[in-house]
mmCIF file of C-alpha atoms and ligand atoms in Angstrom:
data_model
loop_
_atom_site.group_PDB
_atom_site.id
_atom_site.type_symbol
_atom_site.label_atom_id
_atom_site.label_comp_id
_atom_site.label_asym_id
_atom_site.label_seq_id
_atom_site.Cartn_x
_atom_site.Cartn_y
_atom_site.Cartn_z
ATOM 1 C CA MET Z 1 222.953 -128.553 105.357
ATOM 2 C CA THR Z 2 223.512 -124.632 104.582
ATOM 3 C CA TYR Z 3 222.818 -123.540 100.933
ATOM 4 C CA SER Z 4 225.763 -121.482 100.025
ATOM 5 C CA ILE Z 5 227.186 -120.517 96.707
ATOM 6 C CA GLN Z 6 230.717 -119.728 97.980
ATOM 7 C CA GLU Z 7 232.953 -122.396 99.903
ATOM 8 C CA SER Z 8 234.932 -120.102 101.508
ATOM 9 C CA ARG Z 9 233.274 -118.560 104.975
ATOM 10 C CA THR Z 10 235.977 -115.610 105.401
ATOM 11 C CA ASP Z 11 233.765 -112.967 103.655
ATOM 12 C CA GLU Z 12 230.336 -114.273 104.876
ATOM 13 C CA VAL Z 13 228.241 -111.430 106.071
ATOM 14 C CA LEU Z 14 225.272 -113.422 107.083
ATOM 15 C CA ARG Z 15 224.602 -117.192 107.754
ATOM 16 C CA ILE Z 16 221.379 -118.474 108.856
ATOM 17 C CA SER Z 17 221.005 -122.155 110.223
ATOM 18 C CA GLY Z 18 217.689 -124.225 110.843
ATOM 19 C CA LEU Z 19 215.914 -121.055 111.584
ATOM 20 C CA LYS Z 20 212.342 -121.648 112.760
ATOM 21 C CA ILE Z 21 209.896 -118.795 113.547
ATOM 22 C CA TYR Z 22 206.545 -119.654 114.526
ATOM 23 C CA TYR Z 23 203.722 -117.435 115.318
ATOM 24 C CA LYS Z 24 201.240 -118.045 118.078
ATOM 25 C CA GLY Z 25 197.549 -117.868 116.655
ATOM 26 C CA ASP Z 26 193.755 -119.163 117.652
ATOM 27 C CA LEU Z 27 194.235 -122.088 115.730
ATOM 28 C CA GLY Z 28 197.919 -122.920 116.787
ATOM 29 C CA LEU Z 29 201.219 -122.479 115.732
ATOM 30 C CA VAL Z 30 201.906 -120.677 112.642
ATOM 31 C CA LYS Z 31 205.214 -122.281 111.039
ATOM 32 C CA ALA Z 32 205.928 -119.306 109.076
ATOM 33 C CA VAL Z 33 209.630 -120.093 108.650
ATOM 34 C CA ASP Z 34 210.364 -123.808 109.408
ATOM 35 C CA GLY Z 35 214.026 -124.820 108.857
ATOM 36 C CA VAL Z 36 215.594 -122.309 106.636
ATOM 37 C CA SER Z 37 219.458 -122.167 106.168
ATOM 38 C CA LEU Z 38 221.500 -119.856 103.842
ATOM 39 C CA SER Z 39 224.267 -117.610 103.931
ATOM 40 C CA ILE Z 40 225.341 -114.365 101.879
ATOM 41 C CA ASN Z 41 228.879 -113.206 101.069
ATOM 42 C CA ARG Z 42 229.921 -109.463 101.699
ATOM 43 C CA GLY Z 43 228.874 -107.490 98.422
ATOM 44 C CA SER Z 44 226.640 -110.057 96.908
ATOM 45 C CA SER Z 45 222.992 -110.082 96.598
ATOM 46 C CA LEU Z 46 220.273 -112.464 97.205
ATOM 47 C CA ALA Z 47 216.689 -112.529 96.154
ATOM 48 C CA ILE Z 48 213.901 -114.344 98.419
ATOM 49 C CA VAL Z 49 211.030 -115.027 96.185
ATOM 50 C CA GLY Z 50 207.641 -116.832 96.666
ATOM 51 C CA GLU Z 51 204.117 -116.258 96.962
ATOM 52 C CA SER Z 52 202.425 -114.203 99.458
ATOM 53 C CA GLY Z 53 202.302 -116.116 102.969
ATOM 54 C CA SER Z 54 205.690 -118.121 102.326
ATOM 55 C CA GLY Z 55 207.568 -116.408 104.817
ATOM 56 C CA LYS Z 56 209.405 -113.937 103.170
ATOM 57 C CA THR Z 57 208.900 -111.166 105.097
ATOM 58 C CA THR Z 58 209.062 -113.212 108.603
ATOM 59 C CA LEU Z 59 212.750 -114.203 107.339
ATOM 60 C CA GLY Z 60 213.503 -110.525 106.758
ATOM 61 C CA HIS Z 61 212.102 -109.542 109.699
ATOM 62 C CA ALA Z 62 213.926 -112.410 111.860
ATOM 63 C CA ILE Z 63 217.259 -110.947 110.469
ATOM 64 C CA MET Z 64 216.402 -107.471 111.794
ATOM 65 C CA ARG Z 65 214.756 -108.947 115.074
ATOM 66 C CA LEU Z 66 211.561 -107.097 114.557
ATOM 67 C CA LEU Z 67 209.276 -109.762 115.142
ATOM 68 C CA PRO Z 68 205.917 -109.001 116.608
ATOM 69 C CA TYR Z 69 204.984 -110.255 120.022
ATOM 70 C CA ASN Z 70 203.320 -113.237 119.401
ATOM 71 C CA ALA Z 71 206.400 -114.485 117.411
ATOM 72 C CA VAL Z 72 208.079 -117.674 118.679
ATOM 73 C CA ILE Z 73 211.730 -118.149 117.654
ATOM 74 C CA ALA Z 74 211.598 -122.152 117.893
ATOM 75 C CA GLY Z 75 215.241 -122.939 116.704
ATOM 76 C CA GLY Z 76 217.958 -122.185 114.754
ATOM 77 C CA GLU Z 77 220.683 -119.133 114.518
ATOM 78 C CA ILE Z 78 221.339 -116.028 112.812
ATOM 79 C CA ILE Z 79 225.178 -115.021 112.631
ATOM 80 C CA PHE Z 80 225.739 -111.633 111.259
ATOM 81 C CA ASN Z 81 229.103 -110.496 111.177
ATOM 82 C CA GLY Z 82 229.855 -113.471 113.291
ATOM 83 C CA ARG Z 83 227.312 -113.166 116.033
ATOM 84 C CA ASN Z 84 224.113 -114.582 116.897
ATOM 85 C CA VAL Z 85 221.684 -111.478 116.349
ATOM 86 C CA LEU Z 86 218.865 -113.986 118.129
ATOM 87 C CA SER Z 87 221.027 -113.960 121.300
ATOM 88 C CA LEU Z 88 221.818 -110.092 121.310
ATOM 89 C CA SER Z 89 220.451 -107.632 124.087
ATOM 90 C CA LYS Z 90 218.342 -104.845 123.639
ATOM 91 C CA GLU Z 91 221.296 -102.560 123.652
ATOM 92 C CA GLU Z 92 223.740 -104.493 121.367
ATOM 93 C CA LEU Z 93 220.652 -104.855 118.734
ATOM 94 C CA ARG Z 94 220.214 -100.948 119.292
ATOM 95 C CA LYS Z 95 223.659 -100.415 117.658
ATOM 96 C CA LEU Z 96 223.135 -102.817 114.844
ATOM 97 C CA ARG Z 97 220.234 -101.717 113.909
ATOM 98 C CA GLY Z 98 220.338 -98.745 111.521
ATOM 99 C CA TYR Z 99 224.201 -98.944 111.571
ATOM 100 C CA ARG Z 100 225.645 -102.276 110.481
ATOM 101 C CA LEU Z 101 222.084 -104.109 109.290
ATOM 102 C CA THR Z 102 219.639 -101.522 107.817
ATOM 103 C CA MET Z 103 215.909 -102.340 106.455
ATOM 104 C CA VAL Z 104 213.805 -100.768 103.229
ATOM 105 C CA PHE Z 105 210.257 -101.384 103.817
ATOM 106 C CA GLN Z 106 207.723 -101.458 100.916
ATOM 107 C CA GLU Z 107 205.652 -98.236 101.585
ATOM 108 C CA PRO Z 108 207.719 -95.386 101.290
ATOM 109 C CA SER Z 109 205.041 -93.010 102.704
ATOM 110 C CA ALA Z 110 204.054 -95.103 106.011
ATOM 111 C CA ALA Z 111 207.873 -95.194 106.805
ATOM 112 C CA LEU Z 112 208.589 -91.022 106.796
ATOM 113 C CA ASN Z 113 207.042 -89.028 109.670
ATOM 114 C CA PRO Z 114 204.854 -86.650 107.600
ATOM 115 C CA VAL Z 115 205.990 -83.880 110.184
ATOM 116 C CA PHE Z 116 209.536 -83.458 109.619
ATOM 117 C CA LYS Z 117 211.575 -82.185 106.754
ATOM 118 C CA ILE Z 118 213.842 -84.559 104.834
ATOM 119 C CA GLY Z 119 216.719 -82.713 106.164
ATOM 120 C CA SER Z 120 215.587 -83.148 109.908
ATOM 121 C CA PHE Z 121 215.048 -86.949 109.315
ATOM 122 C CA LEU Z 122 218.353 -87.451 107.525
ATOM 123 C CA LYS Z 123 220.364 -85.419 110.360
ATOM 124 C CA ASP Z 124 218.899 -87.493 112.848
ATOM 125 C CA VAL Z 125 219.797 -90.686 111.481
ATOM 126 C CA LEU Z 126 223.161 -89.583 110.803
ATOM 127 C CA LYS Z 127 223.555 -88.119 114.482
ATOM 128 C CA LYS Z 128 223.040 -91.518 115.681
ATOM 129 C CA GLY Z 129 225.863 -92.916 113.718
ATOM 130 C CA LYS Z 130 228.756 -91.493 111.941
ATOM 131 C CA GLY Z 131 227.592 -87.963 112.354
ATOM 132 C CA ALA Z 132 227.849 -88.090 115.928
ATOM 133 C CA SER Z 133 230.435 -85.643 116.076
ATOM 134 C CA MET Z 134 230.217 -83.791 112.784
ATOM 135 C CA SER Z 135 229.371 -80.223 113.076
ATOM 136 C CA GLU Z 136 226.162 -78.410 111.607
ATOM 137 C CA SER Z 137 227.856 -78.018 108.282
ATOM 138 C CA GLU Z 138 229.318 -81.239 108.003
ATOM 139 C CA LEU Z 139 226.244 -82.586 108.851
ATOM 140 C CA LYS Z 140 224.699 -80.855 106.073
ATOM 141 C CA GLU Z 141 227.076 -81.761 103.343
ATOM 142 C CA GLU Z 142 227.062 -85.254 104.322
ATOM 143 C CA MET Z 143 223.425 -85.090 103.798
ATOM 144 C CA ILE Z 144 223.528 -83.439 100.286
ATOM 145 C CA SER Z 145 226.194 -86.136 99.432
ATOM 146 C CA LEU Z 146 224.232 -88.846 100.556
ATOM 147 C CA LEU Z 147 221.091 -87.788 98.499
ATOM 148 C CA ARG Z 148 223.261 -87.244 95.246
ATOM 149 C CA LYS Z 149 224.465 -90.912 96.003
ATOM 150 C CA VAL Z 150 220.688 -92.202 95.629
ATOM 151 C CA ARG Z 151 220.848 -89.577 92.312
ATOM 152 C CA ILE Z 152 218.311 -86.923 93.938
ATOM 153 C CA PRO Z 153 218.223 -83.920 91.967
ATOM 154 C CA SER Z 154 218.355 -80.449 93.779
ATOM 155 C CA PRO Z 155 219.426 -81.942 96.871
ATOM 156 C CA GLU Z 156 219.655 -78.884 98.707
ATOM 157 C CA GLU Z 157 216.260 -78.198 97.543
ATOM 158 C CA VAL Z 158 214.920 -81.570 98.771
ATOM 159 C CA LEU Z 159 216.309 -81.118 102.650
ATOM 160 C CA ASN Z 160 213.719 -78.589 102.689
ATOM 161 C CA LYS Z 161 210.892 -80.477 101.910
ATOM 162 C CA TYR Z 162 207.984 -82.452 103.717
ATOM 163 C CA PRO Z 163 207.668 -86.007 102.570
ATOM 164 C CA HIS Z 164 204.163 -85.216 100.971
ATOM 165 C CA GLU Z 165 206.175 -82.663 98.592
ATOM 166 C CA LEU Z 166 207.899 -85.603 97.227
ATOM 167 C CA SER Z 167 206.768 -88.293 94.697
ATOM 168 C CA GLY Z 168 206.736 -92.205 95.852
ATOM 169 C CA GLY Z 169 210.125 -92.923 93.934
ATOM 170 C CA MET Z 170 211.795 -89.710 95.536
ATOM 171 C CA LYS Z 171 210.612 -90.841 99.169
ATOM 172 C CA GLN Z 172 211.844 -94.393 98.407
ATOM 173 C CA ARG Z 173 215.150 -93.058 97.463
ATOM 174 C CA VAL Z 174 215.306 -91.051 100.668
ATOM 175 C CA LEU Z 175 214.555 -93.889 102.736
ATOM 176 C CA ILE Z 176 217.387 -95.715 100.592
ATOM 177 C CA ALA Z 177 219.688 -92.742 101.756
ATOM 178 C CA ALA Z 178 218.885 -92.994 105.439
ATOM 179 C CA ALA Z 179 219.656 -97.024 105.048
ATOM 180 C CA ILE Z 180 223.198 -96.533 103.511
ATOM 181 C CA ALA Z 181 223.652 -93.373 105.844
ATOM 182 C CA ASN Z 182 225.986 -95.245 108.329
ATOM 183 C CA GLY Z 183 227.658 -97.781 106.045
ATOM 184 C CA PRO Z 184 225.688 -100.709 106.665
ATOM 185 C CA ASP Z 185 227.120 -104.284 105.953
ATOM 186 C CA LEU Z 186 223.703 -105.550 104.836
ATOM 187 C CA MET Z 187 220.715 -104.002 103.549
ATOM 188 C CA ILE Z 188 217.474 -106.183 103.504
ATOM 189 C CA ALA Z 189 215.007 -104.309 101.175
ATOM 190 C CA ASP Z 190 211.241 -106.140 101.516
ATOM 191 C CA GLU Z 191 209.397 -105.348 98.164
ATOM 192 C CA PRO Z 192 210.778 -101.911 97.767
ATOM 193 C CA THR Z 193 209.382 -101.068 94.623
ATOM 194 C CA SER Z 194 205.936 -102.770 94.683
ATOM 195 C CA ALA Z 195 203.995 -99.477 95.532
ATOM 196 C CA LEU Z 196 205.796 -97.630 92.645
ATOM 197 C CA ASP Z 197 205.061 -97.527 88.985
ATOM 198 C CA VAL Z 198 207.007 -99.923 86.598
ATOM 199 C CA SER Z 199 209.384 -97.074 85.051
ATOM 200 C CA VAL Z 200 210.198 -95.773 88.636
ATOM 201 C CA GLN Z 201 210.455 -99.601 89.796
ATOM 202 C CA ALA Z 202 213.140 -99.944 87.015
ATOM 203 C CA GLN Z 203 215.095 -96.906 88.472
ATOM 204 C CA ILE Z 204 215.122 -97.966 92.117
ATOM 205 C CA LEU Z 205 216.206 -101.339 91.205
ATOM 206 C CA LYS Z 206 219.032 -100.145 89.133
ATOM 207 C CA LEU Z 207 219.845 -97.830 91.778
ATOM 208 C CA LEU Z 208 220.068 -100.558 94.450
ATOM 209 C CA ASP Z 209 222.306 -102.678 92.495
ATOM 210 C CA GLU Z 210 224.706 -99.683 91.580
ATOM 211 C CA LEU Z 211 224.901 -98.760 95.654
ATOM 212 C CA ARG Z 212 225.696 -102.813 96.035
ATOM 213 C CA ALA Z 213 228.516 -102.725 93.667
ATOM 214 C CA LYS Z 214 229.964 -99.315 94.814
ATOM 215 C CA MET Z 215 229.406 -99.678 98.524
ATOM 216 C CA GLY Z 216 230.492 -103.329 98.895
ATOM 217 C CA LEU Z 217 227.149 -104.027 100.523
ATOM 218 C CA SER Z 218 225.546 -107.265 100.874
ATOM 219 C CA LEU Z 219 221.820 -107.214 99.795
ATOM 220 C CA ILE Z 220 218.938 -109.231 100.460
ATOM 221 C CA PHE Z 221 215.784 -108.407 98.370
ATOM 222 C CA ILE Z 222 212.323 -109.872 99.374
ATOM 223 C CA THR Z 223 209.982 -109.745 96.437
ATOM 224 C CA HIS Z 224 207.043 -112.242 95.122
ATOM 225 C CA ASN Z 225 207.996 -110.929 91.730
ATOM 226 C CA LEU Z 226 210.622 -113.617 90.062
ATOM 227 C CA GLY Z 227 211.159 -110.856 87.224
ATOM 228 C CA VAL Z 228 212.064 -108.025 89.391
ATOM 229 C CA ALA Z 229 214.494 -110.584 91.587
ATOM 230 C CA ALA Z 230 216.208 -111.007 88.334
ATOM 231 C CA GLN Z 231 217.358 -107.318 88.225
ATOM 232 C CA VAL Z 232 218.897 -107.162 91.573
ATOM 233 C CA SER Z 233 220.525 -110.702 92.346
ATOM 234 C CA ASP Z 234 223.356 -112.772 92.415
ATOM 235 C CA GLN Z 235 221.378 -115.618 93.778
ATOM 236 C CA ILE Z 236 217.722 -116.243 94.155
ATOM 237 C CA ALA Z 237 216.075 -118.207 97.221
ATOM 238 C CA VAL Z 238 212.727 -119.811 96.320
ATOM 239 C CA MET Z 239 210.499 -119.881 99.386
ATOM 240 C CA TYR Z 240 207.366 -122.009 99.593
ATOM 241 C CA ALA Z 241 205.254 -122.660 103.140
ATOM 242 C CA GLY Z 242 208.441 -121.282 105.233
ATOM 243 C CA LYS Z 243 210.638 -123.516 103.575
ATOM 244 C CA ILE Z 244 213.661 -122.878 100.830
ATOM 245 C CA MET Z 245 212.395 -125.200 97.422
ATOM 246 C CA GLU Z 246 215.282 -123.989 95.769
ATOM 247 C CA LEU Z 247 218.672 -121.582 95.581
ATOM 248 C CA ALA Z 248 220.854 -120.999 93.116
ATOM 249 C CA PRO Z 249 222.617 -118.154 91.040
ATOM 250 C CA THR Z 250 220.155 -116.408 89.187
ATOM 251 C CA SER Z 251 221.172 -117.293 85.649
ATOM 252 C CA SER Z 252 220.501 -121.044 86.896
ATOM 253 C CA ILE Z 253 217.348 -120.304 88.137
ATOM 254 C CA PHE Z 254 215.795 -118.832 84.906
ATOM 255 C CA GLU Z 255 218.393 -121.412 82.381
ATOM 256 C CA THR Z 256 217.988 -124.848 84.471
ATOM 257 C CA PRO Z 257 215.330 -124.511 87.118
ATOM 258 C CA LYS Z 258 215.123 -127.751 88.638
ATOM 259 C CA HIS Z 259 212.411 -127.245 91.491
ATOM 260 C CA PRO Z 260 208.749 -128.195 89.892
ATOM 261 C CA TYR Z 261 207.597 -125.073 91.880
ATOM 262 C CA THR Z 262 210.283 -122.768 90.653
ATOM 263 C CA SER Z 263 209.372 -124.064 86.899
ATOM 264 C CA MET Z 264 205.730 -123.094 87.600
ATOM 265 C CA LEU Z 265 206.720 -119.653 88.964
ATOM 266 C CA LEU Z 266 208.799 -118.918 86.101
ATOM 267 C CA LYS Z 267 205.590 -119.214 84.031
ATOM 268 C CA THR Z 268 203.505 -116.762 85.973
ATOM 269 C CA ILE Z 269 206.107 -113.904 84.918
ATOM 270 C CA PRO Z 270 204.584 -111.689 81.911
ATOM 271 C CA THR Z 271 206.384 -111.692 78.836
ATOM 272 C CA ILE Z 272 206.027 -109.752 75.622
ATOM 273 C CA ARG Z 273 205.955 -112.698 73.952
ATOM 274 C CA ARG Z 274 202.974 -114.498 75.669
ATOM 275 C CA GLU Z 275 201.232 -111.184 75.290
ATOM 276 C CA LEU Z 276 201.790 -111.162 71.598
ATOM 277 C CA LYS Z 277 200.608 -114.992 71.356
ATOM 278 C CA LYS Z 278 197.882 -114.278 74.058
ATOM 279 C CA GLU Z 279 199.175 -117.338 75.441
ATOM 280 C CA GLY Z 280 198.139 -115.722 79.033
ATOM 281 C CA LEU Z 281 199.758 -116.298 82.066
ATOM 282 C CA ALA Z 282 199.931 -119.740 83.895
ATOM 283 C CA ALA Z 283 198.548 -119.591 87.154
ATOM 284 C CA ILE Z 284 199.925 -122.147 89.914
ATOM 285 C CA PRO Z 285 196.530 -124.335 91.004
ATOM 286 C CA GLY Z 286 195.869 -124.479 94.443
ATOM 287 C CA SER Z 287 196.749 -122.342 97.028
ATOM 288 C CA LEU Z 288 199.515 -122.553 100.088
ATOM 289 C CA PRO Z 289 198.966 -125.024 102.673
ATOM 290 C CA ASP Z 290 197.368 -123.753 106.279
ATOM 291 C CA LEU Z 291 200.777 -123.317 108.226
ATOM 292 C CA THR Z 292 199.265 -124.195 111.442
ATOM 293 C CA SER Z 293 199.127 -128.033 110.049
ATOM 294 C CA PRO Z 294 201.163 -127.810 106.562
ATOM 295 C CA PRO Z 295 201.107 -131.187 104.773
ATOM 296 C CA PRO Z 296 203.503 -134.280 105.637
ATOM 297 C CA GLY Z 297 206.196 -135.030 103.462
ATOM 298 C CA CYS Z 298 207.022 -132.101 100.864
ATOM 299 C CA ARG Z 299 204.821 -129.228 101.654
ATOM 300 C CA PHE Z 300 204.191 -128.581 97.998
ATOM 301 C CA HIS Z 301 202.926 -132.067 97.126
ATOM 302 C CA PRO Z 302 199.272 -131.084 97.067
ATOM 303 C CA ARG Z 303 199.797 -128.788 94.262
ATOM 304 C CA CYS Z 304 203.224 -130.644 92.594
ATOM 305 C CA PRO Z 305 202.220 -131.986 89.217
ATOM 306 C CA MET Z 306 205.255 -134.637 89.422
ATOM 307 C CA ALA Z 307 204.311 -135.816 93.052
ATOM 308 C CA MET Z 308 205.220 -139.595 93.953
ATOM 309 C CA GLU Z 309 203.884 -141.526 96.793
ATOM 310 C CA ASP Z 310 206.972 -140.824 98.856
ATOM 311 C CA CYS Z 311 206.206 -137.111 98.479
ATOM 312 C CA ARG Z 312 203.552 -137.519 101.024
ATOM 313 C CA LYS Z 313 205.938 -139.092 103.473
ATOM 314 C CA VAL Z 314 209.517 -137.697 103.004
ATOM 315 C CA ASP Z 315 210.456 -134.355 103.490
ATOM 316 C CA PRO Z 316 213.324 -133.702 101.004
ATOM 317 C CA GLU Z 317 216.605 -132.274 102.218
ATOM 318 C CA PRO Z 318 218.282 -129.893 100.126
ATOM 319 C CA ILE Z 319 220.617 -131.409 97.613
ATOM 320 C CA GLU Z 320 223.380 -129.814 95.706
ATOM 321 C CA VAL Z 321 222.788 -130.833 92.265
ATOM 322 C CA GLU Z 322 225.494 -128.776 90.518
ATOM 323 C CA LYS Z 323 228.157 -126.267 92.386
ATOM 324 C CA GLY Z 324 225.761 -123.487 94.045
ATOM 325 C CA HIS Z 325 222.628 -125.195 93.087
ATOM 326 C CA PHE Z 326 220.303 -126.527 95.627
ATOM 327 C CA VAL Z 327 217.257 -128.209 95.415
ATOM 328 C CA SER Z 328 214.732 -129.851 97.997
ATOM 329 C CA CYS Z 329 212.733 -132.199 95.717
ATOM 330 C CA LEU Z 330 212.789 -136.015 96.182
ATOM 331 C CA LEU Z 331 213.115 -136.174 92.167
ATOM 332 C CA TYR Z 332 216.821 -135.841 92.621
ATOM 333 C CA ARG Z 333 217.294 -137.935 95.465
ATOM 334 C CA ASP Z 334 219.959 -139.901 93.595
ATOM 335 C CA LYS Z 335 222.108 -136.816 93.139
ATOM 336 C CA ALA Z 336 222.529 -136.712 97.343
HETATM 337 P P1 ATP C 401 203.488 -111.091 101.849
HETATM 338 O O1 ATP C 401 204.367 -111.145 100.191
HETATM 339 O O2 ATP C 401 202.215 -111.411 101.821
HETATM 340 O O3 ATP C 401 204.211 -110.373 103.001
HETATM 341 P P2 ATP C 401 205.156 -113.510 102.714
HETATM 342 O O4 ATP C 401 205.921 -114.321 102.133
HETATM 343 O O5 ATP C 401 206.276 -112.098 103.165
HETATM 344 O O6 ATP C 401 204.095 -112.805 102.141
HETATM 345 P P3 ATP C 401 204.723 -113.445 105.694
HETATM 346 O O7 ATP C 401 204.023 -112.298 105.760
HETATM 347 O O8 ATP C 401 206.263 -113.977 106.661
HETATM 348 O O9 ATP C 401 204.884 -114.007 104.171
HETATM 349 O O10 ATP C 401 203.747 -114.828 106.609
HETATM 350 C C1 ATP C 401 204.046 -115.995 106.372
HETATM 351 C C2 ATP C 401 202.925 -116.698 107.622
HETATM 352 O O11 ATP C 401 202.941 -116.147 108.757
HETATM 353 C C3 ATP C 401 201.635 -116.122 106.618
HETATM 354 O O12 ATP C 401 200.554 -117.397 106.803
HETATM 355 C C4 ATP C 401 200.953 -115.405 107.569
HETATM 356 O O13 ATP C 401 199.859 -115.203 107.754
HETATM 357 C C5 ATP C 401 201.640 -115.746 109.044
HETATM 358 N N1 ATP C 401 201.995 -114.480 109.749
HETATM 359 C C6 ATP C 401 202.638 -113.081 109.291
HETATM 360 N N2 ATP C 401 202.463 -112.413 110.425
HETATM 361 C C7 ATP C 401 201.958 -113.148 111.553
HETATM 362 C C8 ATP C 401 201.575 -113.015 112.832
HETATM 363 N N3 ATP C 401 201.966 -111.462 113.283
HETATM 364 N N4 ATP C 401 200.453 -113.540 113.609
HETATM 365 C C9 ATP C 401 200.232 -114.635 112.968
HETATM 366 N N5 ATP C 401 200.650 -114.984 111.524
HETATM 367 C C10 ATP C 401 201.340 -114.467 110.797
HETATM 368 FE FE1 SF4 C 402 207.086 -132.699 93.635
HETATM 369 FE FE2 SF4 C 402 207.726 -134.573 95.350
HETATM 370 FE FE3 SF4 C 402 209.404 -133.012 94.363
HETATM 371 FE FE4 SF4 C 402 208.229 -132.130 96.347
HETATM 372 S S1 SF4 C 402 209.518 -133.409 96.291
HETATM 373 S S2 SF4 C 402 208.522 -131.141 94.604
HETATM 374 S S3 SF4 C 402 205.919 -133.257 95.429
HETATM 375 S S4 SF4 C 402 208.447 -134.188 92.901
#
């Protein structure tokens, strides 16, 4: 079953079905993404949340076809704008990435070449896409307009600066400007704010949300932080050990979480009330399983306080417990 909030497929930008991405390692195949299905409509935003090592980045990189040499596509398909990304040629991919499909990474400093000024970097991005036939003055105008869209003050001055002359937040804004330069349909943002301090993080999240609404952009936001996910997403997919455990509208994840793992993750979010009451944060006992030989049955069973005998044997299928709210947990099998 493909988790999908919307019934209509007409406005679907991305549909992933039964995706399996494994890595060849010394100890065997690491099952980083193991049967993931989801879809996203134009203009909507989905946050993929989970602990470190749950497979979020692998999923994002698979959509972009940016997988490392030891990755194996073991099954499934990724349909973007009606075409399977996994079967595109290098030339077809080159026409897609950076244009219709873009990605913003975690560490802005690493993503910008220190020897090129911001103007030179953005011009290069534009010239490969919608600026291909623009004159120098049109390109400059377009770059200034882009920097304004991402709320960079004094854009003309910034075009003339090197990356090291900008703060981390400004660099991330420049990278977001590059990501939207050629009018993408889908942007994947992989922990784009985790290297930034909290106030800058809030500004960048607000910016992404604004751009999505104004440009009709679809957004996949990858994060380990449910609190951050809440600020930018219409839907949240909770990943654990290569699988989606729960997918629902953001409000339902917070108000009526169904999966034991989601409930435990929610308790790890810091709140002022907990701070004041000195309650401390609940840690999830145990750790992620070794993905070369994940536990049989439900992968969460060794850490689940609700685990039953069957949980060791039966791998739960996603069940739609309420409209648009999917859970992979045997506690809900009578609702299947
Ligand atoms: P993080 O938040 O730490 O980036 P994540 O949820 O994004 O974690 P992935 O980075 O996708 O998770 O990793 C999923 C699993 O795949 C982990 O067990 C990781 O160690 C493994 N993995 C990732 N890249 C490779 C690789 N190139 N070769 C072998 N194993 C890998
Ligand atoms: Fe826990 Fe069983 Fe549900 Fe898995 S299937 S989350 S082990 S109750």
